[in-house]
Amino acid sequence: MHGEYKVPGGKLVVVDLENQDGVLRDVRVAGDFFLEPDEAITAINQALEGASADTDAAGLAARVEASLPEGTVMYGITAEGVAVAVRRALAQATDWTDYDWQLIHEPPQTPALHMALDEVLTAEVAAGRRPPTLRVWEWGAPAVIIGSFQSLRNEVDPEGAARHDVTVVRRISGGGAMFVEAGNTITYSLSVPASLVSGLSFADSYAYLDDWVLAALGDMGIKAWYQPLNDIATEVGKIAGAAQKRMVGPGGTSGAVLHHVTMSYDIDADKMLDVLRIGKEKMSDKGTKSAKKRVDPLRRQTGLPREAVIDRMITSFRNRYGLTVGQVTPEEMARAEELAATKYSSQEWTARVP
C-alpha cells in the first residue's frame, strides 16, 4: 500500500507498507523532507512496524514521537504528517495526479445558479459521470452567500441588502457569510472524488485542498498560509475563506467533496458592513477590532488585474496537475437551472434557519 501527504507548509511524506492481518508490516517512510540524525528514519519505521491497522492518526503520531532519538531535528516533516500518510495508504487514497482535471470558467451567472451548479457538478463527480473539476465563478450580481446553518436575520441586514441591490442566497456548505461583487471577488470550487481526501481528518482536508492555491499565491509574491479551520491568511490579513460539503455517491458509495473558496480582490468594506451584521464576538474570535481589517484585498498585494490573478491561478493548477478546458453539459445546466429556481431562489431554503 502506498500513501502520500504534503505537510502544510512543509514537504512530501511518502509511506509504503503492507497490511498483514490487520497489522502494519514492512513500513518504509520516505520523502523530500530533512531529518537529523540519519537513524531517526529507521526509528520511525520501527515505531510503525507492528502497529494495528486500526490505530488512528493521533495514535500513530504518538508512536513516532516516542521513537525519535534525543535531539532529532525535523524540517518539512512532522509526526502527524507521517501518521496521515499511513492512514492514506491504508485508505488507498488517490492523488491529484491520478485524475484528468477539467476546468469550467464560464460567463457571469446569477448567485442562485452558482449555488445550484456547485450541487449538481459535485453530485456528478460523486456518481462518476464527471471528472474532478475546478470551476472558476464569474458573478452576475452582487450577493451575500450565507452558510448552510447560519441564521438569516443574524447575518444579513435586509435594508442594507435592498439599498445595495444585493441578492441573498444560502449555500449547501457550512461556514460563514460571504459578501461578493463581480469585479471585487475571486471564487472557485473544487468538486473532487472523496478518495482524494481519504485518510485525512475534516480539518486536514481543508489544508490539503488549499495547498495548490497557496503555491499559486506564492508565485505572485504573496506569502500565504492555511489558518484553521477554513481561512487563507497573510501577514497583513485574511484574504480568503473556504467551505466544504460531503456528498454520498449512488448506492452509498464514497462520493465526492465540494470545496469552494472566496477570495477578496478589492472589497468595498463600507458596503460589506452595511449589508452584513458582523458582531463583536466574531471580531474577537478573529483577533481584530475592526471588520475592515478582517479581509485584505489581493489587488493591493499583487498589483495585478483580477483577470491576471485568475489566469495565474489556473496556470499554476495546470502546471501541477494538468487541466483541460471543459464546460457544463446541457443536462447539468438544465438540472442546475431547475434547482436555482425551485430551491436556491426560494424563501423556504434561504430562510430555513430564520
Short mmCIF file of N, CA and C in Angstrom, two decimals, residues 145-207:
data_model
loop_
_atom_site.label_atom_id
_atom_site.label_comp_id
_atom_site.label_asym_id
_atom_site.label_seq_id
_atom_site.Cartn_x
_atom_site.Cartn_y
_atom_site.Cartn_z
N ILE A 145 -23.72 35.32 0.45
CA ILE A 145 -23.95 33.88 0.49
C ILE A 145 -23.76 33.44 1.92
N ILE A 146 -24.83 32.98 2.55
CA ILE A 146 -24.72 32.55 3.94
C ILE A 146 -24.52 31.04 4.01
N GLY A 147 -23.87 30.60 5.09
CA GLY A 147 -23.62 29.18 5.28
C GLY A 147 -24.89 28.40 5.54
N SER A 148 -24.82 27.11 5.34
CA SER A 148 -25.99 26.25 5.43
C SER A 148 -26.70 26.34 6.77
N PHE A 149 -25.96 26.62 7.85
CA PHE A 149 -26.55 26.57 9.18
C PHE A 149 -26.64 27.95 9.84
N GLN A 150 -26.38 29.01 9.08
CA GLN A 150 -26.43 30.34 9.66
C GLN A 150 -27.86 30.88 9.72
N SER A 151 -28.09 31.73 10.71
CA SER A 151 -29.37 32.42 10.83
C SER A 151 -29.41 33.59 9.86
N LEU A 152 -30.45 33.64 9.03
CA LEU A 152 -30.57 34.70 8.03
C LEU A 152 -30.62 36.07 8.70
N ARG A 153 -31.46 36.22 9.71
CA ARG A 153 -31.61 37.55 10.31
C ARG A 153 -30.39 37.96 11.13
N ASN A 154 -29.65 36.98 11.62
CA ASN A 154 -28.45 37.32 12.39
C ASN A 154 -27.29 37.74 11.50
N GLU A 155 -27.30 37.32 10.24
CA GLU A 155 -26.17 37.57 9.35
C GLU A 155 -26.36 38.73 8.39
N VAL A 156 -27.62 38.99 7.99
CA VAL A 156 -27.86 39.95 6.92
C VAL A 156 -28.79 41.06 7.38
N ASP A 157 -28.41 42.29 7.05
CA ASP A 157 -29.29 43.45 7.27
C ASP A 157 -30.14 43.60 6.01
N PRO A 158 -31.44 43.28 6.07
CA PRO A 158 -32.26 43.31 4.85
C PRO A 158 -32.35 44.68 4.21
N GLU A 159 -32.34 45.73 5.05
CA GLU A 159 -32.41 47.09 4.49
C GLU A 159 -31.12 47.43 3.75
N GLY A 160 -29.99 47.03 4.32
CA GLY A 160 -28.72 47.27 3.64
C GLY A 160 -28.63 46.50 2.34
N ALA A 161 -29.10 45.25 2.36
CA ALA A 161 -29.08 44.43 1.14
C ALA A 161 -29.94 45.05 0.06
N ALA A 162 -31.13 45.54 0.44
CA ALA A 162 -32.01 46.18 -0.53
C ALA A 162 -31.41 47.47 -1.06
N ARG A 163 -30.77 48.22 -0.18
CA ARG A 163 -30.18 49.50 -0.56
C ARG A 163 -29.10 49.32 -1.63
N HIS A 164 -28.37 48.24 -1.55
CA HIS A 164 -27.27 48.00 -2.50
C HIS A 164 -27.61 46.95 -3.55
N ASP A 165 -28.90 46.58 -3.62
CA ASP A 165 -29.37 45.61 -4.61
C ASP A 165 -28.57 44.32 -4.55
N VAL A 166 -28.39 43.83 -3.32
CA VAL A 166 -27.61 42.61 -3.08
C VAL A 166 -28.55 41.42 -2.92
N THR A 167 -28.32 40.37 -3.69
CA THR A 167 -29.09 39.14 -3.59
C THR A 167 -28.56 38.29 -2.44
N VAL A 168 -29.46 37.72 -1.66
CA VAL A 168 -29.06 36.84 -0.56
C VAL A 168 -29.43 35.41 -0.91
N VAL A 169 -28.42 34.52 -0.85
CA VAL A 169 -28.65 33.11 -1.12
C VAL A 169 -27.98 32.28 -0.02
N ARG A 170 -28.47 31.06 0.13
CA ARG A 170 -27.88 30.13 1.10
C ARG A 170 -27.22 28.98 0.35
N ARG A 171 -26.02 28.60 0.75
CA ARG A 171 -25.32 27.51 0.09
C ARG A 171 -25.51 26.20 0.87
N ILE A 172 -25.03 25.09 0.30
CA ILE A 172 -25.21 23.79 0.94
C ILE A 172 -24.08 23.48 1.93
N SER A 173 -23.01 24.25 1.89
CA SER A 173 -21.88 24.01 2.80
C SER A 173 -22.01 24.89 4.04
N GLY A 174 -21.31 24.49 5.10
CA GLY A 174 -21.33 25.28 6.32
C GLY A 174 -20.43 26.50 6.21
N GLY A 175 -20.04 27.03 7.39
CA GLY A 175 -19.18 28.21 7.38
C GLY A 175 -19.94 29.50 7.46
N GLY A 176 -19.20 30.60 7.25
CA GLY A 176 -19.75 31.93 7.45
C GLY A 176 -20.21 32.62 6.19
N ALA A 177 -20.76 33.82 6.38
CA ALA A 177 -21.30 34.60 5.28
C ALA A 177 -20.18 35.19 4.42
N MET A 178 -20.46 35.29 3.12
CA MET A 178 -19.52 35.89 2.17
C MET A 178 -20.24 37.03 1.46
N PHE A 179 -19.55 38.16 1.34
CA PHE A 179 -20.05 39.29 0.58
C PHE A 179 -19.25 39.36 -0.71
N VAL A 180 -19.94 39.32 -1.85
CA VAL A 180 -19.24 39.26 -3.14
C VAL A 180 -19.78 40.30 -4.11
N GLU A 181 -18.87 40.80 -4.94
CA GLU A 181 -19.21 41.68 -6.05
C GLU A 181 -18.42 41.23 -7.27
N ALA A 182 -18.96 41.48 -8.43
CA ALA A 182 -18.41 40.91 -9.67
C ALA A 182 -16.92 41.19 -9.85
N GLY A 183 -16.51 42.43 -9.76
CA GLY A 183 -15.12 42.77 -10.04
C GLY A 183 -14.22 42.72 -8.84
N ASN A 184 -14.80 42.44 -7.67
CA ASN A 184 -14.03 42.55 -6.44
C ASN A 184 -13.76 41.22 -5.75
N THR A 185 -14.22 40.13 -6.36
CA THR A 185 -14.15 38.82 -5.70
C THR A 185 -13.65 37.77 -6.68
N ILE A 186 -12.87 36.82 -6.17
CA ILE A 186 -12.47 35.64 -6.94
C ILE A 186 -12.99 34.42 -6.18
N THR A 187 -13.85 33.65 -6.83
CA THR A 187 -14.42 32.46 -6.21
C THR A 187 -14.17 31.26 -7.10
N TYR A 188 -13.80 30.14 -6.48
CA TYR A 188 -13.65 28.91 -7.24
C TYR A 188 -14.16 27.74 -6.42
N SER A 189 -14.52 26.67 -7.12
CA SER A 189 -14.95 25.42 -6.49
C SER A 189 -14.09 24.28 -6.98
N LEU A 190 -13.80 23.35 -6.09
CA LEU A 190 -13.24 22.07 -6.45
C LEU A 190 -14.30 21.00 -6.15
N SER A 191 -14.65 20.23 -7.16
CA SER A 191 -15.54 19.08 -6.97
C SER A 191 -14.67 17.84 -7.20
N VAL A 192 -14.39 17.10 -6.11
CA VAL A 192 -13.37 16.05 -6.17
C VAL A 192 -13.92 14.74 -5.62
N PRO A 193 -13.41 13.61 -6.10
CA PRO A 193 -13.80 12.32 -5.51
C PRO A 193 -13.39 12.26 -4.04
N ALA A 194 -14.20 11.63 -3.23
CA ALA A 194 -13.89 11.54 -1.81
C ALA A 194 -12.57 10.83 -1.55
N SER A 195 -12.16 9.95 -2.48
CA SER A 195 -10.91 9.22 -2.31
C SER A 195 -9.69 10.14 -2.29
N LEU A 196 -9.81 11.35 -2.84
CA LEU A 196 -8.69 12.28 -2.83
C LEU A 196 -8.35 12.72 -1.41
N VAL A 197 -9.34 12.74 -0.52
CA VAL A 197 -9.08 13.17 0.86
C VAL A 197 -9.22 12.00 1.85
N SER A 198 -9.21 10.77 1.34
CA SER A 198 -9.29 9.61 2.22
C SER A 198 -8.10 9.60 3.18
N GLY A 199 -8.37 9.26 4.42
CA GLY A 199 -7.33 9.22 5.42
C GLY A 199 -7.03 10.56 6.07
N LEU A 200 -7.68 11.62 5.60
CA LEU A 200 -7.49 12.94 6.17
C LEU A 200 -8.64 13.26 7.12
N SER A 201 -8.34 13.95 8.21
CA SER A 201 -9.41 14.47 9.05
C SER A 201 -10.13 15.58 8.30
N PHE A 202 -11.29 15.97 8.80
CA PHE A 202 -12.04 17.07 8.19
C PHE A 202 -11.17 18.32 8.10
N ALA A 203 -10.48 18.64 9.20
CA ALA A 203 -9.63 19.84 9.21
C ALA A 203 -8.46 19.70 8.25
N ASP A 204 -7.82 18.53 8.22
CA ASP A 204 -6.68 18.33 7.34
C ASP A 204 -7.07 18.45 5.87
N SER A 205 -8.31 18.07 5.54
CA SER A 205 -8.73 18.13 4.15
C SER A 205 -8.79 19.57 3.65
N TYR A 206 -9.10 20.52 4.53
CA TYR A 206 -9.09 21.93 4.13
C TYR A 206 -7.68 22.34 3.70
N ALA A 207 -6.71 22.04 4.56
CA ALA A 207 -5.33 22.41 4.24
C ALA A 207 -4.85 21.72 2.97
#
